XYZ file of C-alpha atoms in Angstrom:
645
model
C -18.309 41.183 -14.576
C -14.613 41.047 -13.873
C -12.446 43.981 -14.894
C -9.507 43.564 -17.245
C -6.335 45.459 -16.404
C -3.269 46.045 -18.503
C -0.378 45.929 -16.054
C 2.469 48.219 -17.028
C 6.123 47.292 -16.609
C 5.446 43.566 -16.757
C 8.771 41.797 -17.069
C 9.558 38.511 -18.705
C 10.596 35.987 -16.026
C 12.246 32.592 -16.112
C 10.060 29.902 -17.612
C 10.569 26.991 -15.260
C 9.198 25.788 -12.975
C 5.687 26.239 -14.323
C 3.141 27.727 -11.942
C 2.644 30.906 -9.919
C 4.939 31.859 -7.058
C 5.953 34.801 -4.905
C 9.536 35.956 -5.264
C 11.475 38.958 -3.989
C 10.767 40.904 -7.154
C 7.022 40.225 -7.141
C 4.591 37.619 -8.447
C 6.072 35.250 -11.026
C 3.628 33.598 -13.449
C 4.568 30.808 -15.828
C 1.666 29.185 -17.630
C 1.084 26.932 -20.621
C -0.899 28.901 -23.199
C -3.047 27.881 -26.126
C -2.273 30.947 -28.217
C -5.818 32.311 -27.956
C -6.309 36.074 -28.146
C -7.962 36.340 -24.743
C -6.178 34.403 -22.044
C -4.496 35.314 -18.815
C -4.720 35.186 -15.028
C -7.484 36.324 -12.668
C -6.165 37.670 -9.361
C -8.441 37.743 -6.337
C -7.452 39.901 -3.371
C -9.107 42.019 -0.687
C -9.160 45.023 -2.948
C -10.698 43.283 -5.967
C -12.844 40.537 -4.499
C -14.507 39.763 -7.812
C -11.145 39.289 -9.458
C -8.957 41.278 -11.804
C -8.145 39.852 -15.241
C -4.585 40.342 -16.403
C -3.937 39.218 -20.015
C -0.759 37.351 -20.899
C 1.450 39.821 -22.864
C 2.707 38.738 -26.268
C 6.267 39.791 -25.473
C 6.369 37.324 -22.545
C 5.576 34.220 -24.604
C 8.146 31.602 -25.488
C 6.728 28.714 -27.490
C 3.517 27.675 -25.733
C 4.578 29.181 -22.384
C 3.928 32.672 -21.060
C 6.327 33.695 -18.288
C 5.939 37.089 -16.685
C 6.626 38.972 -13.456
C 4.284 41.472 -11.803
C 6.824 43.678 -10.003
C 6.173 44.500 -6.352
C 3.071 42.301 -5.992
C 3.303 40.571 -2.597
C -0.297 40.032 -1.445
C 0.075 36.603 0.153
C -3.656 36.436 0.886
C -4.494 36.519 -2.820
C -5.656 33.604 -4.934
C -5.986 33.090 -8.659
C -7.486 31.222 -11.603
C -6.644 31.236 -15.303
C -9.015 32.218 -18.085
C -9.286 31.511 -21.799
C -12.100 33.512 -23.333
C -15.153 32.778 -21.185
C -13.637 29.608 -19.736
C -12.174 29.782 -16.223
C -9.917 26.963 -15.077
C -7.437 25.963 -12.394
C -3.702 26.090 -12.913
C -2.633 22.435 -13.335
C 0.781 23.428 -11.940
C -0.485 25.219 -8.852
C 1.061 24.176 -5.550
C -1.798 24.970 -3.181
C -5.538 25.684 -3.245
C -7.838 27.713 -1.036
C -9.456 25.345 1.454
C -12.850 24.688 -0.099
C -14.797 23.305 2.854
C -15.369 19.845 4.277
C -14.947 16.478 2.653
C -17.801 15.449 0.362
C -19.278 18.967 0.145
C -20.302 19.889 -3.435
C -18.328 22.875 -4.740
C -20.521 25.822 -5.739
C -17.467 27.622 -7.140
C -14.276 26.377 -8.687
C -11.681 26.225 -5.885
C -9.087 28.945 -6.395
C -5.366 28.367 -6.536
C -2.812 29.860 -4.180
C 0.628 31.089 -5.214
C 3.511 29.197 -3.645
C 6.392 30.808 -1.838
C 5.901 29.922 1.814
C 9.057 28.580 3.442
C 9.025 25.432 5.559
C 11.647 24.563 8.144
C 12.647 20.967 7.471
C 15.624 21.102 9.798
C 17.774 18.003 9.414
C 14.986 15.979 7.781
C 15.942 14.027 4.664
C 14.249 11.548 2.366
C 14.312 8.014 3.762
C 15.784 5.215 1.666
C 14.557 1.744 2.619
C 15.622 -1.095 0.279
C 12.884 -3.473 -0.846
C 14.417 -6.351 1.105
C 14.233 -4.334 4.348
C 10.792 -2.876 3.749
C 7.553 -3.666 5.594
C 5.011 -1.806 3.470
C 1.662 -0.688 4.895
C -1.079 0.782 2.698
C -3.849 2.991 4.066
C -6.441 5.627 3.208
C -5.632 8.958 4.905
C -9.241 9.678 5.782
C -10.535 6.177 6.468
C -7.646 5.072 8.657
C -8.516 7.366 11.579
C -12.039 8.635 10.768
C -13.898 6.069 12.873
C -14.704 7.074 16.452
C -12.745 4.058 17.715
C -9.461 5.420 16.298
C -8.897 7.451 19.461
C -7.160 10.339 17.701
C -7.970 14.026 18.072
C -7.918 15.018 14.400
C -9.896 12.192 12.828
C -9.529 11.554 9.101
C -6.622 13.953 8.560
C -2.869 14.094 8.051
C -2.552 15.177 11.675
C -4.686 12.223 12.766
C -2.419 9.883 10.852
C 0.566 11.358 12.697
C -1.092 10.355 15.969
C -0.836 6.692 14.894
C 2.943 6.703 14.412
C 3.639 5.011 17.759
C 1.247 2.193 16.827
C 2.923 1.701 13.447
C 6.345 1.617 15.085
C 5.196 -1.040 17.531
C 3.740 -3.085 14.676
C 7.079 -2.940 12.850
C 6.113 -0.842 9.814
C 8.849 1.185 8.108
C 7.067 2.456 4.976
C 3.465 3.684 4.657
C 1.741 3.881 1.271
C -1.015 6.503 1.127
C -3.902 6.103 -1.282
C -4.273 9.232 -3.490
C -3.810 12.348 -1.335
C -3.338 14.929 -4.065
C -6.139 17.430 -4.724
C -9.150 15.870 -6.465
C -12.893 16.471 -6.389
C -14.390 13.563 -4.491
C -18.009 14.494 -5.388
C -19.100 12.278 -8.278
C -21.779 13.047 -10.863
C -25.278 12.101 -9.793
C -26.711 8.754 -10.938
C -23.413 7.378 -12.204
C -22.656 3.691 -12.137
C -18.950 3.059 -12.120
C -16.513 0.302 -11.459
C -13.063 1.372 -10.328
C -11.691 1.243 -13.883
C -14.661 3.183 -15.257
C -14.319 5.722 -12.474
C -10.729 6.568 -13.254
C -11.224 6.629 -17.020
C -14.554 8.381 -17.386
C -14.779 10.738 -14.405
C -16.176 14.171 -15.253
C -16.818 16.974 -12.800
C -20.502 17.789 -12.501
C -22.150 19.624 -9.634
C -25.555 18.562 -8.364
C -28.360 20.849 -9.475
C -30.599 22.726 -7.073
C -33.555 20.536 -8.059
C -31.855 17.546 -6.453
C -32.382 19.040 -3.045
C -30.227 17.884 -0.144
C -29.640 14.367 -1.382
C -26.220 13.211 -0.257
C -23.824 13.206 -3.210
C -21.990 10.096 -4.371
C -18.370 10.078 -3.319
C -15.255 8.874 -5.108
C -13.677 7.723 -1.847
C -10.613 6.087 -3.362
C -9.557 9.058 -5.477
C -8.249 7.196 -8.527
C -8.813 10.067 -10.930
C -7.094 13.088 -12.399
C -6.539 16.086 -10.172
C -4.151 18.843 -9.204
C -1.072 16.676 -8.922
C 1.164 19.207 -7.154
C -1.263 19.907 -4.296
C -1.975 17.873 -1.112
C -5.697 17.275 -0.724
C -7.075 20.100 1.384
C -10.035 18.093 2.762
C -7.567 15.727 4.461
C -6.210 18.583 6.591
C -7.810 19.686 9.859
C -6.607 23.263 9.299
C -6.547 25.549 6.280
C -2.898 24.959 5.358
C -2.858 21.450 3.908
C 0.655 21.817 2.506
C 2.182 22.575 5.901
C 0.173 19.850 7.638
C 1.278 17.302 5.039
C 4.925 18.294 5.535
C 4.508 18.085 9.310
C 3.182 14.556 8.848
C 6.088 13.455 6.648
C 8.613 15.009 9.010
C 7.087 13.207 11.999
C 7.132 9.873 10.174
C 10.774 10.367 9.224
C 11.704 11.128 12.820
C 10.181 7.755 13.701
C 12.203 6.000 10.995
C 9.181 5.434 8.738
C 9.136 6.395 5.070
C 6.096 7.875 3.286
C 4.994 6.838 -0.205
C 1.880 7.821 -2.164
C -0.287 6.432 -4.940
C -0.800 8.482 -8.099
C -3.301 7.745 -10.841
C -2.443 9.250 -14.238
C -4.743 9.147 -17.297
C -3.479 7.174 -20.314
C -2.904 10.307 -22.396
C -0.572 11.930 -19.856
C 3.040 12.135 -20.979
C 5.704 10.417 -18.889
C 7.819 13.596 -18.879
C 4.971 15.391 -17.088
C 4.686 12.540 -14.596
C 8.416 12.716 -13.970
C 8.166 16.434 -13.125
C 5.387 15.694 -10.609
C 7.368 12.954 -8.885
C 10.496 15.080 -8.628
C 8.476 17.919 -7.126
C 7.042 15.713 -4.358
C 10.476 14.319 -3.542
C 11.988 17.795 -3.282
C 9.104 19.781 -1.791
C 7.508 17.123 0.454
C 10.388 14.670 1.044
C 8.258 11.808 -0.273
C 10.112 8.469 -0.266
C 8.195 6.450 -2.818
C 5.334 6.213 -5.287
C 2.879 3.643 -6.564
C 2.269 4.712 -10.163
C -1.064 3.748 -11.679
C -1.332 4.414 -15.406
C -1.847 2.565 -18.657
C 1.143 4.265 -20.268
C 4.371 4.678 -18.321
C 7.859 5.036 -19.735
C 9.663 3.370 -16.848
C 13.034 3.669 -18.579
C 12.613 7.431 -18.316
C 11.141 7.525 -14.813
C 13.257 4.883 -13.084
C 16.386 6.188 -14.802
C 16.037 9.686 -13.339
C 19.061 10.232 -11.028
C 17.005 12.225 -8.496
C 14.763 9.169 -7.997
C 17.602 6.659 -7.670
C 16.692 5.928 -4.023
C 12.944 6.464 -4.325
C 10.560 3.499 -4.326
C 8.823 3.342 -7.726
C 6.108 0.697 -7.583
C 4.102 -0.283 -10.681
C 2.073 -3.166 -12.043
C 3.921 -6.205 -13.334
C 3.633 -5.278 -17.034
C 5.057 -1.779 -16.599
C 7.967 -2.950 -14.477
C 9.362 -5.069 -17.310
C 10.197 -1.952 -19.307
C 13.042 -0.767 -17.128
C 15.152 -1.836 -14.209
C 16.134 1.554 -12.822
C 19.638 2.544 -11.805
C 19.648 1.548 -8.134
C 16.918 -1.092 -7.686
C 14.399 1.677 -7.194
C 11.800 -0.024 -9.365
C 9.404 -2.653 -8.062
C 6.203 -4.354 -9.082
C 3.084 -5.320 -7.199
C 2.620 -9.049 -7.759
C -0.906 -10.056 -8.743
C 0.325 -13.622 -9.147
C 1.237 -13.856 -5.465
C -2.104 -12.410 -4.379
C -4.322 -14.834 -6.294
C -2.152 -17.962 -6.194
C -1.483 -17.712 -2.468
C -5.169 -17.148 -1.750
C -6.020 -20.309 -3.669
C -3.291 -22.285 -1.944
C -4.345 -21.173 1.530
C -7.963 -22.162 0.967
C -6.860 -25.588 -0.225
C -7.313 -25.601 -4.014
C -5.812 -28.369 -6.122
C -2.673 -27.963 -8.222
C -1.270 -24.953 -6.334
C 1.822 -26.389 -4.645
C 4.271 -25.420 -7.399
C 2.944 -21.864 -7.577
C 3.276 -21.691 -3.792
C 6.910 -22.810 -3.905
C 7.707 -20.313 -6.665
C 6.219 -17.322 -4.834
C 7.925 -18.241 -1.559
C 11.295 -17.816 -3.299
C 10.406 -15.153 -5.864
C 12.722 -12.173 -5.887
C 14.866 -10.358 -8.424
C 18.314 -8.823 -8.344
C 17.246 -5.788 -10.382
C 13.620 -5.343 -9.232
C 11.736 -5.383 -5.961
C 8.820 -7.839 -5.782
C 5.979 -6.622 -3.553
C 3.555 -9.276 -2.272
C 0.139 -8.913 -0.694
C -2.757 -11.128 0.320
C -5.327 -8.302 0.542
C -5.330 -4.848 -1.030
C -7.567 -1.784 -1.385
C -9.324 -3.090 -4.528
C -10.761 -6.314 -3.148
C -11.651 -8.227 -0.007
C -10.064 -7.370 3.322
C -8.194 -10.246 4.967
C -11.084 -10.929 7.345
C -13.542 -10.933 4.437
C -11.378 -13.443 2.522
C -12.176 -16.013 5.212
C -15.779 -14.896 5.832
C -17.390 -14.620 2.376
C -17.607 -16.839 -0.685
C -18.993 -14.031 -2.814
C -18.990 -10.240 -2.931
C -21.683 -8.165 -1.196
C -21.568 -4.774 -2.902
C -25.285 -3.954 -2.765
C -24.698 -0.695 -0.892
C -22.739 0.657 -3.870
C -26.041 1.075 -5.720
C -25.055 -0.998 -8.741
C -27.105 -4.166 -8.109
C -23.973 -5.968 -6.926
C -22.641 -5.975 -10.501
C -19.524 -3.968 -9.732
C -16.275 -5.381 -8.408
C -14.575 -8.707 -9.069
C -16.831 -11.758 -9.138
C -14.138 -14.201 -8.064
C -11.936 -13.376 -5.112
C -10.351 -16.784 -4.375
C -12.068 -16.564 -0.986
C -13.670 -19.126 1.347
C -16.179 -18.402 4.097
C -15.039 -21.335 6.294
C -18.543 -22.775 6.350
C -20.828 -19.788 6.987
C -21.383 -16.702 4.839
C -20.664 -13.595 6.892
C -20.585 -13.242 10.663
C -20.713 -16.334 12.842
C -20.823 -16.919 16.591
C -19.823 -20.543 16.214
C -16.547 -20.997 18.053
C -15.149 -23.549 15.605
C -15.800 -21.196 12.679
C -14.161 -18.283 14.470
C -11.122 -20.414 15.332
C -10.781 -21.665 11.758
C -11.014 -18.133 10.358
C -8.366 -16.909 12.774
C -6.119 -19.817 11.797
C -6.580 -19.077 8.089
C -5.733 -15.394 8.616
C -2.618 -16.389 10.558
C -1.730 -18.740 7.709
C -2.001 -15.834 5.254
C 0.180 -13.577 7.429
C 2.764 -16.354 7.798
C 2.955 -17.055 4.071
C 3.239 -13.334 3.348
C 6.031 -12.670 5.835
C 7.998 -15.883 5.233
C 8.172 -15.227 1.472
C 11.170 -13.405 0.061
C 9.348 -10.508 -1.642
C 8.481 -7.268 0.149
C 5.310 -7.763 2.240
C 2.462 -5.277 1.905
C -0.233 -5.130 4.578
C -3.425 -3.135 4.150
C -4.241 -0.992 7.177
C -6.530 -2.764 9.627
C -6.032 -6.271 8.236
C -3.609 -6.997 11.070
C -6.526 -6.919 13.528
C -9.272 -8.363 11.305
C -10.979 -5.183 10.086
C -13.937 -6.084 7.855
C -15.849 -4.315 5.088
C -18.824 -6.663 5.351
C -18.016 -8.471 2.122
C -17.799 -5.339 -0.049
C -14.874 -5.860 -2.439
C -15.233 -2.580 -4.347
C -16.053 0.168 -1.796
C -14.815 2.999 -4.038
C -17.871 5.115 -3.132
C -18.223 4.226 0.558
C -17.122 7.030 2.876
C -18.642 5.516 5.999
C -18.170 2.698 8.502
C -17.846 0.204 5.661
C -14.383 1.514 4.838
C -13.397 3.398 7.995
C -11.028 1.250 10.019
C -12.679 0.027 13.202
C -9.955 -0.228 15.820
C -11.248 -3.293 17.633
C -8.248 -5.203 18.938
C -9.930 -7.697 21.252
C -10.740 -11.357 20.710
C -9.848 -12.529 17.214
C -8.528 -9.075 16.288
C -6.228 -8.871 19.287
C -4.798 -12.352 18.765
C -4.205 -11.717 15.056
C -2.493 -8.402 15.851
C -0.139 -10.039 18.348
C 0.715 -12.763 15.837
C 1.340 -10.244 13.053
C 3.731 -8.279 15.291
C 5.534 -11.513 16.126
C 5.943 -12.492 12.462
C 7.131 -9.027 11.388
C 9.702 -9.044 14.178
C 10.894 -12.516 13.176
C 11.300 -11.514 9.535
C 13.219 -8.345 10.363
C 15.542 -10.163 12.760
C 16.833 -12.739 10.255
C 18.386 -11.920 6.898
C 17.642 -15.364 5.483
C 13.923 -14.476 5.656
C 14.348 -11.310 3.585
C 17.177 -11.824 1.158
C 17.958 -9.258 -1.537
C 18.054 -11.945 -4.224
C 16.036 -15.035 -5.065
C 16.974 -18.059 -2.977
C 18.482 -20.654 -5.289
C 17.990 -23.941 -3.493
C 21.644 -25.003 -3.868
C 24.620 -25.189 -1.523
C 26.717 -22.274 -2.767
C 28.661 -22.029 0.526
C 29.656 -25.728 0.644
C 28.267 -25.821 4.171
C 26.206 -28.956 3.655
C 22.866 -27.136 3.263
C 21.232 -25.109 0.498
C 19.833 -21.653 1.300
C 16.298 -23.043 0.993
C 15.075 -26.609 0.659
C 11.729 -28.388 0.410
C 10.582 -31.527 2.211
C 7.653 -33.919 2.198
C 6.596 -36.969 4.192
C 10.288 -37.753 4.168
C 12.985 -35.104 4.422
C 14.410 -33.943 1.064
C 11.527 -35.578 -0.849
C 8.848 -32.929 -1.462
C 5.497 -33.942 -2.910
C 4.717 -31.577 -5.793
C 1.850 -33.610 -7.266
C -1.383 -31.755 -8.199
C -3.146 -33.030 -5.076
C -0.370 -31.976 -2.679
C -1.198 -29.328 -0.099
C 1.648 -30.001 2.334
C 5.257 -28.884 2.288
C 8.155 -28.408 4.643
C 10.445 -25.457 3.912
C 13.853 -25.156 5.537
C 15.754 -21.849 5.585
C 19.465 -22.139 6.330
C 20.773 -19.207 8.341
C 24.304 -19.671 7.005
C 23.090 -17.667 3.999
C 21.912 -14.743 6.107
C 24.576 -12.591 7.714
C 27.691 -13.352 9.735
C 25.869 -13.213 13.069
C 23.275 -15.723 11.897
C 26.015 -18.058 10.680
C 27.650 -17.985 14.091
C 24.345 -18.721 15.834
C 23.418 -21.364 13.252
C 19.858 -20.168 12.759
C 17.720 -22.681 10.905
C 13.981 -22.373 10.352
C 11.585 -25.072 9.230
C 8.132 -24.005 8.103
C 5.717 -26.947 8.133
C 2.806 -25.982 5.884
C -0.381 -28.060 5.735
C -3.302 -26.543 3.824
C -5.116 -29.890 3.680
C -8.164 -30.346 5.900
C -6.583 -33.413 7.503
C -3.476 -33.685 9.641
C -0.282 -34.780 7.911
C 3.274 -35.765 8.811
C 6.340 -34.004 7.474
C 9.917 -35.158 7.803
C 12.492 -32.830 9.323
C 15.998 -32.849 7.814
C 19.003 -33.539 10.006
C 20.712 -30.485 11.440
C 24.429 -29.939 12.117
C 25.870 -32.038 14.899
C 24.683 -30.954 18.317
C 21.428 -29.425 17.001
C 17.820 -30.607 17.120
C 14.545 -29.186 15.891
C 12.256 -27.493 18.433
C 8.773 -26.054 18.224
C 8.700 -22.262 17.766
C 5.151 -21.184 16.827
C 1.908 -22.387 15.280
C -1.072 -20.769 13.609
C -3.326 -23.252 15.424
C -4.341 -23.602 19.057
C -2.489 -26.829 19.814
C 1.276 -27.248 20.096
C 2.297 -30.250 17.988
C 5.151 -32.417 19.195
C 8.334 -33.076 17.261
C 8.961 -36.805 17.413
C 11.775 -39.167 16.608
C 11.522 -41.207 13.429
C 14.520 -43.491 13.382
C 17.619 -41.329 13.213
C 15.577 -38.289 12.105
C 12.723 -36.181 13.422
C 9.209 -35.590 12.144
C 6.205 -33.506 13.041
C 2.470 -34.065 12.765
C 0.906 -30.849 11.433
C -2.833 -30.365 12.055
C -5.093 -29.567 9.130
C -5.019 -25.991 7.763
C -2.103 -25.089 10.008
C 1.430 -23.766 9.639
C 3.984 -24.742 12.284
C 7.333 -23.014 12.625
C 10.329 -24.890 14.057
C 13.854 -23.697 14.799
C 17.155 -25.309 15.741
C 18.259 -25.629 19.361
C 21.192 -27.248 21.115
C 20.704 -30.967 21.626
C 20.524 -32.039 25.298
C 23.474 -33.843 26.825
C 23.244 -37.543 27.667
C 22.314 -36.736 31.280
C 19.585 -34.353 30.154
C 17.889 -36.727 27.699
C 14.469 -37.987 28.833
C 13.785 -41.680 28.858
C 12.769 -42.806 25.395
C 9.200 -44.021 25.163
C 8.619 -47.505 23.912
C 6.365 -48.253 21.024
C 7.319 -45.399 18.730
C 4.561 -44.854 16.196
C 4.903 -46.823 13.021
C 4.674 -45.588 9.494
C 1.268 -45.761 7.899
C -0.485 -44.568 11.043
C -4.044 -43.320 10.833
C -4.360 -39.609 9.979
C -6.739 -37.752 12.243
C -9.169 -35.278 10.679
C -8.698 -31.713 11.904
C -11.502 -30.073 13.851
C -13.144 -27.495 11.622
C-alpha cells in the first residue's frame, strides 16, 4: 500500500507546458485534472521504492489544470505515475519513460514516466527544409529496416542501427526518410484478436496475457498505428536505456549527412487538432524533426498547416484532408492513392489507363506537394506486385481475410517464386518500369525501404502483426536485386540533375517561352499525334529542358521517354529537335538496346513490349562523320514482333 504525503510549501508553478520536468527550483508538475477528490502524482525513488502519493493541492488548480512545484526536489533517478482514486495511469504529456525491457515483451507493470530536464548538445544542428520538388522520400520501419542478420549493422533494429545506414541512403540519393510510428506505444496486442489495420488503430485496447496462457508468444502490433505516449520516442527501438538521447543522436547524424527526418503519427478520431498541433511543435523543437505524415480521420489542416512554426515542415496527409488547407509556405502535401492504383494498372497493361497515366505524369500543384508511390507499407512490396496475383496473408492468423483483396498486381505468369529465366527477366523489367514511371513523374517520389533491391514479403499485403523475416528487410543486393538497385540509383540521380524532371508546378504542355517547344509533349506512332484511345498502352513523352533552369537551357537538355506497356513491340515517332541535334539512346528497362532509326526527315524508335526506353538529345554528326545510309529503309506497316515474355 502506497503512502500518501502532504508536501508542505508546495508552490503554484507556471501552467504550460503540461508535463513533469526538473527545474532549478525543484520538480515542476503540470497535469490535466478531472476534479476528483483523490488525484495526484506517485513519485518513485530509491528511498520510497513502492511510491509516494502526493495529492494535487486545491490552491494550485487553474481550470482543469493543476500546476505545482515541489521545491528542492532534484532526484533525477526518480520516476512517476498519476493516480485518480484507485486508478493509476501514465502522464499523456510525459517526455520519457523508464525502459521497460525488450521489444514484444508483455508488460507486467505499467511503464513509469520520467521527468524531463536533461540537456542535449545540438551544436549547430538545425531543422532541414527540403521542398517537395527537391525531395526523394524514403519510408521505413525503424526496427524492421536493420533487424535482419543481413543488415550488417551492430545495433540491429534500433535508432543507432538506422544511423549506420546513412552512407547507403546517401549513395542511393535519399534526402528525406519517413519513419513509421516511433513514439511510445505498447506493441503487445490482446490475445486472440483478429484485426485489419483499420480495426487495429480504432479498437486497440491494452490487455496483458494471463498466466494461464503460459509462454505462448504474444501477438504484435508491428506497425504501431495506435494511440500512445505521443511525446516520447519508443524505448524498445533504442539499444540503450536513454531512447530520447539516441533518437536525437540519430536525427543529428542524418542532418549532418543532408538528410531530413520525418515521422508518421496516428491520432484517434476524437483527438482535438489543437492537441495534435502541440505534439508536432514539440517534436520540431525538441527533436528537430523535419516532417510528419498525419494519419487521422479528423484533422483541421487550416490550423495545423497555418502554424508559423511549421511553415517549413513537411505535413503529409491523405488526399481528402489536404483539400482543407494550403498552408502558408507549401508545407502541406498529400499522398496520392490515385497515382498508386492507376500507375499499377497501367504498368501491368490494363485497358483504358492511358489518360490517367498522362495525368499523373504531369500532376503537381502550386500550393500543395503531391507525393507519389508505387508500393507502400500497407500493401504489396514492389517485388510482390510482379510476383503475386493475390494476397497470401495466411500467417496473420485470420484465414487470409485481412488486407486488400485487389492490389492491381500481376505475377508475370507464375504465382510466387520462379527459377524460370524469362519470368525473372520480365519481373525485373516491370519493376524497372515502375521505378521509371515514379521518378519521371512530376510529384515527389516515395520509395519504401528495400523495394529498390526487390525485398519481398512473400505475398503478404497486410503484415501488421509480423515481427519476423516476413517484414524485416533482407539486404540481398545480388542478381535481380543488385541490378534493380543500380537502376534505381541511376534514375534518382537523373531526376535530381535536371529541373525539368522535378518542376515545382504542373507542366502545362504549351510553349510559354516561345522557344518552339512546350515544356512537356506527348507523341504516338507519329510525333505530336498521341494515341489516347482506350486500347492504347504506348506513349512518347518529351521533356524540354528549356523549362528547367538556365544551365539546362544552355545545354539544350531534351528527354524522350518511350513507354510501351503492351505485350508486343511498337513504334513511336520522335519529334524533331533544334537544328544540330539528334535523338540518341540513353537507357532502357529491358535487356536489349533498341536502335533509333530514320523515318523520312524524322526519327523513330521500336520499343519492345513492356519496356520503357529513355532517349536524350546529342549533337548531330558532321557530314564527314555520318555513316553511309543503308538502303531499303523499313516501310510503314511493318510486322510487329511479339516480345519475349
